[in-house]
mmCIF file of C-alpha atoms in Angstrom:
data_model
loop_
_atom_site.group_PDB
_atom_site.id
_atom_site.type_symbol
_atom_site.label_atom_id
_atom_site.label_comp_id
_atom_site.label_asym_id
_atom_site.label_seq_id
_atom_site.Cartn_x
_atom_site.Cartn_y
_atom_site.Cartn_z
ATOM 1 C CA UNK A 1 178.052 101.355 78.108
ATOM 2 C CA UNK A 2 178.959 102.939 81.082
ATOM 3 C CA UNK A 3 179.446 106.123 80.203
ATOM 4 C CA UNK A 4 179.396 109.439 82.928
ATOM 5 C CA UNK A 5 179.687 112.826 81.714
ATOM 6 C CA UNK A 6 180.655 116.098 84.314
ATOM 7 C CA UNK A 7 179.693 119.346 83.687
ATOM 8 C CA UNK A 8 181.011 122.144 82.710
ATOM 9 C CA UNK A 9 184.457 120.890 81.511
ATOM 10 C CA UNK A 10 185.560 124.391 82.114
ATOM 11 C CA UNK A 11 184.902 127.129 84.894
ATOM 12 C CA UNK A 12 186.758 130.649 85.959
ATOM 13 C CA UNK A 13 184.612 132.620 88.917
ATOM 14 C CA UNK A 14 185.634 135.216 91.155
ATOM 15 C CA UNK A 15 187.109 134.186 94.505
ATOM 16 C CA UNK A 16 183.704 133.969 96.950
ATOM 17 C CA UNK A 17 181.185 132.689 94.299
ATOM 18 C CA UNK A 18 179.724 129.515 94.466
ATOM 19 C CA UNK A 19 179.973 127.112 91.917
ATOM 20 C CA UNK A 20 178.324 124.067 91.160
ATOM 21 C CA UNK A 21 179.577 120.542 88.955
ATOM 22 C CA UNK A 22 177.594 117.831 87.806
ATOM 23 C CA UNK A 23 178.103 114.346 87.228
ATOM 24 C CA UNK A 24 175.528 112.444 85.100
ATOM 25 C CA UNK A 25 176.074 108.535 84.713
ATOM 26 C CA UNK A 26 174.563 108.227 81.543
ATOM 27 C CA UNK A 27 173.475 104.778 80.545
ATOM 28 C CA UNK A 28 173.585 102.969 84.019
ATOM 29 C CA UNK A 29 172.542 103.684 87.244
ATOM 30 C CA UNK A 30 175.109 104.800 89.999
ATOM 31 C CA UNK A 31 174.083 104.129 93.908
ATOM 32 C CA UNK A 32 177.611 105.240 94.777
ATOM 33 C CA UNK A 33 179.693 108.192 92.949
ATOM 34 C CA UNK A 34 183.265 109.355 94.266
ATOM 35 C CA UNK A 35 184.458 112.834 94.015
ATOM 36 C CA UNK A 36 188.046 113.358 93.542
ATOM 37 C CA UNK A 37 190.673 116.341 93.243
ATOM 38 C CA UNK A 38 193.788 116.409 91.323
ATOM 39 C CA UNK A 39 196.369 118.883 91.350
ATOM 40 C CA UNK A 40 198.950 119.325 88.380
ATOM 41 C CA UNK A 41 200.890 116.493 87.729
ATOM 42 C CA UNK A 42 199.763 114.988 90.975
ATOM 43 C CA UNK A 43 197.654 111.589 91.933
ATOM 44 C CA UNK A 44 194.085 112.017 92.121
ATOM 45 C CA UNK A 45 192.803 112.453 95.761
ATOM 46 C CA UNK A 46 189.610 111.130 97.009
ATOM 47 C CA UNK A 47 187.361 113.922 98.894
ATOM 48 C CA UNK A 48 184.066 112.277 99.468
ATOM 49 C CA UNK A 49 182.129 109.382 98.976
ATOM 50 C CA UNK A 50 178.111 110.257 97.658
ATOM 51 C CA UNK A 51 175.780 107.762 98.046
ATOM 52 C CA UNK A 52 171.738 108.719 96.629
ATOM 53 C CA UNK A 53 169.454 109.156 99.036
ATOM 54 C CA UNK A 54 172.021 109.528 102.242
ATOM 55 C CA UNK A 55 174.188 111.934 103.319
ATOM 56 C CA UNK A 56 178.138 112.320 101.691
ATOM 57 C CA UNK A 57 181.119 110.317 103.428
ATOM 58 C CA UNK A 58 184.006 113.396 103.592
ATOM 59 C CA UNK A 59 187.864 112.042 103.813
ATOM 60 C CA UNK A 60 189.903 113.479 106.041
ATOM 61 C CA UNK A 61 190.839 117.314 105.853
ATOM 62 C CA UNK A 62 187.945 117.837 103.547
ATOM 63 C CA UNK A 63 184.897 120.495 104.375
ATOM 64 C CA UNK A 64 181.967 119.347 104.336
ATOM 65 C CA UNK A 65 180.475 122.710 104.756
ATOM 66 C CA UNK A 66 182.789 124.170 101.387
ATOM 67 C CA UNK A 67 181.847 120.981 99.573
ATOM 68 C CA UNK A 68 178.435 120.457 99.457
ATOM 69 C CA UNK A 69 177.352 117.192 98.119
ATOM 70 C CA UNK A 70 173.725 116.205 96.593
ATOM 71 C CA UNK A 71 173.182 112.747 95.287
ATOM 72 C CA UNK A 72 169.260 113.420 94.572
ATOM 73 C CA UNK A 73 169.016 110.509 92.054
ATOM 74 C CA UNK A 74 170.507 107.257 91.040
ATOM 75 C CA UNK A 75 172.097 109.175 87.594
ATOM 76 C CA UNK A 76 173.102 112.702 89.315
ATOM 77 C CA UNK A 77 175.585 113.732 92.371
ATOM 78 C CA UNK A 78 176.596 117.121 92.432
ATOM 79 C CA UNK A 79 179.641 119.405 94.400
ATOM 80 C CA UNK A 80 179.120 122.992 94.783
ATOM 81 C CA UNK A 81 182.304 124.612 95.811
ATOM 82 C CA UNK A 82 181.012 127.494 97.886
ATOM 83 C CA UNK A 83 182.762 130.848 98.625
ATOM 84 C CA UNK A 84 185.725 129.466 96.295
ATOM 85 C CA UNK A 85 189.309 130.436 96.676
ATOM 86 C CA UNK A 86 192.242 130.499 94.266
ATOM 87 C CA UNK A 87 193.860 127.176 96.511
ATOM 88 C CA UNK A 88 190.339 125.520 95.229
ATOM 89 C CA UNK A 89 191.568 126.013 91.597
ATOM 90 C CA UNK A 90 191.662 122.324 90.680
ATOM 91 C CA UNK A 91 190.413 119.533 88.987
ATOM 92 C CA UNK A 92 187.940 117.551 89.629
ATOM 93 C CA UNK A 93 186.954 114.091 88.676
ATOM 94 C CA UNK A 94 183.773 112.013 89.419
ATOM 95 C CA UNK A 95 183.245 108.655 89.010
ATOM 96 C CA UNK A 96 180.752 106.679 89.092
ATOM 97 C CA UNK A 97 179.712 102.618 90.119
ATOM 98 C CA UNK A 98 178.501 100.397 87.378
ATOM 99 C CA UNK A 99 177.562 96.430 88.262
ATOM 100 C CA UNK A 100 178.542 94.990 85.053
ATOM 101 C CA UNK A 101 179.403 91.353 84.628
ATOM 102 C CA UNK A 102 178.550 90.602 88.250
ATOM 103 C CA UNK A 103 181.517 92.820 89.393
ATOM 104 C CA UNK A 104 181.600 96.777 90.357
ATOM 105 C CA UNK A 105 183.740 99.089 88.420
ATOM 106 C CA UNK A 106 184.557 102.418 88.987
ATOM 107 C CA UNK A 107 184.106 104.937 85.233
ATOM 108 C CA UNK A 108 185.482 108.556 85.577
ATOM 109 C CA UNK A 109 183.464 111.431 84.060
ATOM 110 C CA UNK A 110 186.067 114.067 81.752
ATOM 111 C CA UNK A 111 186.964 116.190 85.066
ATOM 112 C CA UNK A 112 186.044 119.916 85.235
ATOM 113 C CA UNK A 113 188.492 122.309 85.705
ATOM 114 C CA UNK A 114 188.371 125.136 88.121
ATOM 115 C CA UNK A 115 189.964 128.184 87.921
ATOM 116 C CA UNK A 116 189.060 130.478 90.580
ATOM 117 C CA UNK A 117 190.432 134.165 90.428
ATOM 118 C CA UNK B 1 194.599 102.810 106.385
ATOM 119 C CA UNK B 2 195.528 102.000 102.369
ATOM 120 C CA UNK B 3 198.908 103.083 101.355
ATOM 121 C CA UNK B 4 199.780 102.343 97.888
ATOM 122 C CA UNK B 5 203.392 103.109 96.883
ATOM 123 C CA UNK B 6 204.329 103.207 92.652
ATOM 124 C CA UNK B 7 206.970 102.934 90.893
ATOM 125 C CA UNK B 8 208.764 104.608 89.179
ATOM 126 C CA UNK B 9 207.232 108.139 88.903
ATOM 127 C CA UNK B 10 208.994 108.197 85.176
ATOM 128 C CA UNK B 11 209.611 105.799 82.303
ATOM 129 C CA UNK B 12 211.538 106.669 79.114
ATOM 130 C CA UNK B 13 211.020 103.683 76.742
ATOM 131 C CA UNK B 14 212.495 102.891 72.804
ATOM 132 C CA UNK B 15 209.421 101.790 70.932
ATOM 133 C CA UNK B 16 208.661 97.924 70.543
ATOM 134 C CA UNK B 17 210.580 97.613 74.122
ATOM 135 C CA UNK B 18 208.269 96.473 77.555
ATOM 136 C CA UNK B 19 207.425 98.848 80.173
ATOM 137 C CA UNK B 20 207.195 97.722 83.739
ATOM 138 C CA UNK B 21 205.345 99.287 86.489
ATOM 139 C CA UNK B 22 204.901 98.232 90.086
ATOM 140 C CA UNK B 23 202.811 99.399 92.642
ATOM 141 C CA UNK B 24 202.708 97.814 96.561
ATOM 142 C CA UNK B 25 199.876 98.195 99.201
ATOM 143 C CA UNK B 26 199.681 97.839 102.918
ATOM 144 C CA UNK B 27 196.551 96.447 103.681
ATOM 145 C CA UNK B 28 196.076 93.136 103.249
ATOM 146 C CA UNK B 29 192.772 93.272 103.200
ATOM 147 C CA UNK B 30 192.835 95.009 99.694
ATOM 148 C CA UNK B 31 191.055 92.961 97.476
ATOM 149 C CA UNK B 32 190.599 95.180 94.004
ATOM 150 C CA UNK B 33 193.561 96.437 92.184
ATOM 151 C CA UNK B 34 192.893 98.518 88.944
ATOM 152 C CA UNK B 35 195.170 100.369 86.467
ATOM 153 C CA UNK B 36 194.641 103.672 85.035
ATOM 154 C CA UNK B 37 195.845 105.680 82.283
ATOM 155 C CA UNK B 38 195.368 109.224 82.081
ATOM 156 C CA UNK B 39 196.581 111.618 79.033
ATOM 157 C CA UNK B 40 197.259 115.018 79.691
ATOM 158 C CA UNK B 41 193.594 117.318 80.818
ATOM 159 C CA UNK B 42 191.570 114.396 80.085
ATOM 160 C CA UNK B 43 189.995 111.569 82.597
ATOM 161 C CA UNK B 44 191.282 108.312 83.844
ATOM 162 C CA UNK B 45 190.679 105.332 81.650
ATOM 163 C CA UNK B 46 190.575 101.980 83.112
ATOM 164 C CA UNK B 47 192.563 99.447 81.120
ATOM 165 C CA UNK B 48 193.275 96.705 83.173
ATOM 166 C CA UNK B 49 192.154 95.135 86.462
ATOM 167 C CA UNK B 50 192.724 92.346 88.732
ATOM 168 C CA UNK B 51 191.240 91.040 91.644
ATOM 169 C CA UNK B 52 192.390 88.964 94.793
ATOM 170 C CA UNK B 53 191.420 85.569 93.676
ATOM 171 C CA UNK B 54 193.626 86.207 90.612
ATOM 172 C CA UNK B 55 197.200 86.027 90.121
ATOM 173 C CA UNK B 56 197.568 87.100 86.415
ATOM 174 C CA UNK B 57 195.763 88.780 84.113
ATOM 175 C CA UNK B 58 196.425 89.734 80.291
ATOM 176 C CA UNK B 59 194.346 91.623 77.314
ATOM 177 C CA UNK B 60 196.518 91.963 74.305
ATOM 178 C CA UNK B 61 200.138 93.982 74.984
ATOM 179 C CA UNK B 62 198.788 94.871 79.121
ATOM 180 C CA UNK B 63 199.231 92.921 81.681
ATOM 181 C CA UNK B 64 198.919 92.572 85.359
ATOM 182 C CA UNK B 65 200.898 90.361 87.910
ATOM 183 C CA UNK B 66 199.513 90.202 91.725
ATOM 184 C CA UNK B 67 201.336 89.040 94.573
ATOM 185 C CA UNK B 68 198.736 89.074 97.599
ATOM 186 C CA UNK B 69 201.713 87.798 99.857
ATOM 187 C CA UNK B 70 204.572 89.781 99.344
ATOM 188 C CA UNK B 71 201.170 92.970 98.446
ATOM 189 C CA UNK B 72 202.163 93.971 95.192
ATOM 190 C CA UNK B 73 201.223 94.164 92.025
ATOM 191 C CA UNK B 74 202.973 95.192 88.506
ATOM 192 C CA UNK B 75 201.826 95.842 85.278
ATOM 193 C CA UNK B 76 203.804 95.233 82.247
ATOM 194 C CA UNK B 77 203.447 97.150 78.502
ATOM 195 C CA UNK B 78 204.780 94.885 75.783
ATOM 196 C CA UNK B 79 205.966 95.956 71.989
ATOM 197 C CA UNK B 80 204.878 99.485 73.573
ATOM 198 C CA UNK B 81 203.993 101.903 70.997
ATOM 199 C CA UNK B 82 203.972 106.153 70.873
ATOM 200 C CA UNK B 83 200.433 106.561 71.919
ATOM 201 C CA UNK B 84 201.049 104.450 74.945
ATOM 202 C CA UNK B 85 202.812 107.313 76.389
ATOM 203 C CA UNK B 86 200.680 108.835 79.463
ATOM 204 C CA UNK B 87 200.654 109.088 82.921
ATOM 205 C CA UNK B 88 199.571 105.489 84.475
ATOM 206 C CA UNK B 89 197.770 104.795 88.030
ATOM 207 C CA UNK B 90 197.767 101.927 90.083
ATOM 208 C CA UNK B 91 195.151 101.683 92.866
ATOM 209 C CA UNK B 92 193.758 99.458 95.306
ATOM 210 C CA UNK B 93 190.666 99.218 97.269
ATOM 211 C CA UNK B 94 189.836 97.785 100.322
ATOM 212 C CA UNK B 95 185.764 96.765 99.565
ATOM 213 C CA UNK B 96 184.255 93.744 97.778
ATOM 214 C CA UNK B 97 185.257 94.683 94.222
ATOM 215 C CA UNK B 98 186.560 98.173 94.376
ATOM 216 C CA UNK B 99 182.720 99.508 94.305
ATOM 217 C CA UNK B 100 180.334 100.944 96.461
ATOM 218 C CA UNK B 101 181.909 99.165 99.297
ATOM 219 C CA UNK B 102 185.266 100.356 98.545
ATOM 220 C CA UNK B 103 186.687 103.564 97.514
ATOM 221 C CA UNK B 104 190.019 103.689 95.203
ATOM 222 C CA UNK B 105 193.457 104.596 96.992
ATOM 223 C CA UNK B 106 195.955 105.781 94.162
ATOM 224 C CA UNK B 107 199.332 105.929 94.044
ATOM 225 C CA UNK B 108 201.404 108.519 92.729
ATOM 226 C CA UNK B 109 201.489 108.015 89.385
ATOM 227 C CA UNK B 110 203.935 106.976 86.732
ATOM 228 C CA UNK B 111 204.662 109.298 83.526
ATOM 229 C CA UNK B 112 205.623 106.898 80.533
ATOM 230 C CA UNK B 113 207.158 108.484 77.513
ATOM 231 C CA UNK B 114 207.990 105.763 74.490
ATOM 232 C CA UNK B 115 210.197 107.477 72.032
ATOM 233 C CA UNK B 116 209.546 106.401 67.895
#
């Protein structure tokens, strides 16, 4: 169990396109996903908090308006990236809450990398 | 806020010898602390957590020590083995059990290489 899948695993656009990543928990449902960003061989950073049915918590230094976040069910958040730029070449995690044994855990999805050109 | 500090950022072990990795936080209100390992390109996999009410916790060759006084926290690899090599993350959260209450603050990172 708790399994959450992102997709696609891979994506190369043209500076200024939009692009969009999904996270899916599969086999649970999530109330609460966190996206995160992680640069080569560095720590993975959190950028917002998604909750379903409210809007996204941003951190710090993060766009909301670049990073659009929809949590439209209790299985699916998604980030667009919108008018991308080579410094948003990165990649990103999800995660996702599961309530399993009375305690919350957070499960990552595989990441999607970004390449943006 | 959180501030988690790890170390060290590398570890070179000889097979079948223990690995030791410790991580310290600032916020004493920090109640979750998980560990992750990550292999290169792929996502974080939890192996081990521990939370405040708990000073030690084992599963097999991992293990996790927590010190809520002095805030920190260490987790030790015994009889490591090749395919424990990977980059390991500590973090800690400041919300009832590290979930929707509480988002993960990581720390650095720590790349373990075990040589055959």
């Amino acid at each position: 169990g708790a399994v959450v899948s992102q997709h696609p695993s891979r994506v190369i656009c043209k500076s200024g396109t939009s692009v969009k990543i999904e996270c899916r928990s599969l086999d649970f449902q999530a109330t609460t996903m966190f996206w995160y960003r992680q640069f080569p061989k560095q720590s993975l950073m959190l950028m917002a908090t998604s909750n379903e049915g409210s809007k996204a918590t941003y951190e710090q230094g993060v766009e909301k308006d670049k990073f659009l976040i929809n949590h439209a069910s209790l299985t699916l958040s998604t980030l667009t990236v919108t008018s991308a730029h080579p410094e948003d070449s990165s990649f990103y995690i999800c995660s996702a809450v599961s309530f399993l044994a009375g305690a919350e855990t957070q499960y990552f999805g595989p990441g999607t990398r970004l390449l943006v050109l | 806020g959180e501030n988690v500090e790890q170390h060290p950022s590398t570890l070179s072990v000889q097979e079948g010898d223990s690995a030791v990795i410790k991580c310290t936080y600032s916020d004493s209100a920090s109640n979750y602390f998980p560990w992750y390992k990550q292999e290169l390109g792929k996502r974080p996999q939890l192996i081990i957590d521990i939370r405040s009410n708990v000073g030690e916790k084992k599963d097999q060759r991992i293990a996790v020590t927590l010190n809520k006084t002095a805030k920190h926290f260490s987790l030790h690899i015994t009889e490591t083995q090749p395919e424990d090599s990977a980059v390991y993350f500590c973090a800690a959260s400041l919300g009832n059990y590290g979930g929707s209450q509480g988002n993960l603050i990581f720390g650095k990172g720590t790349k373990l290489s075990v040589k055959p």
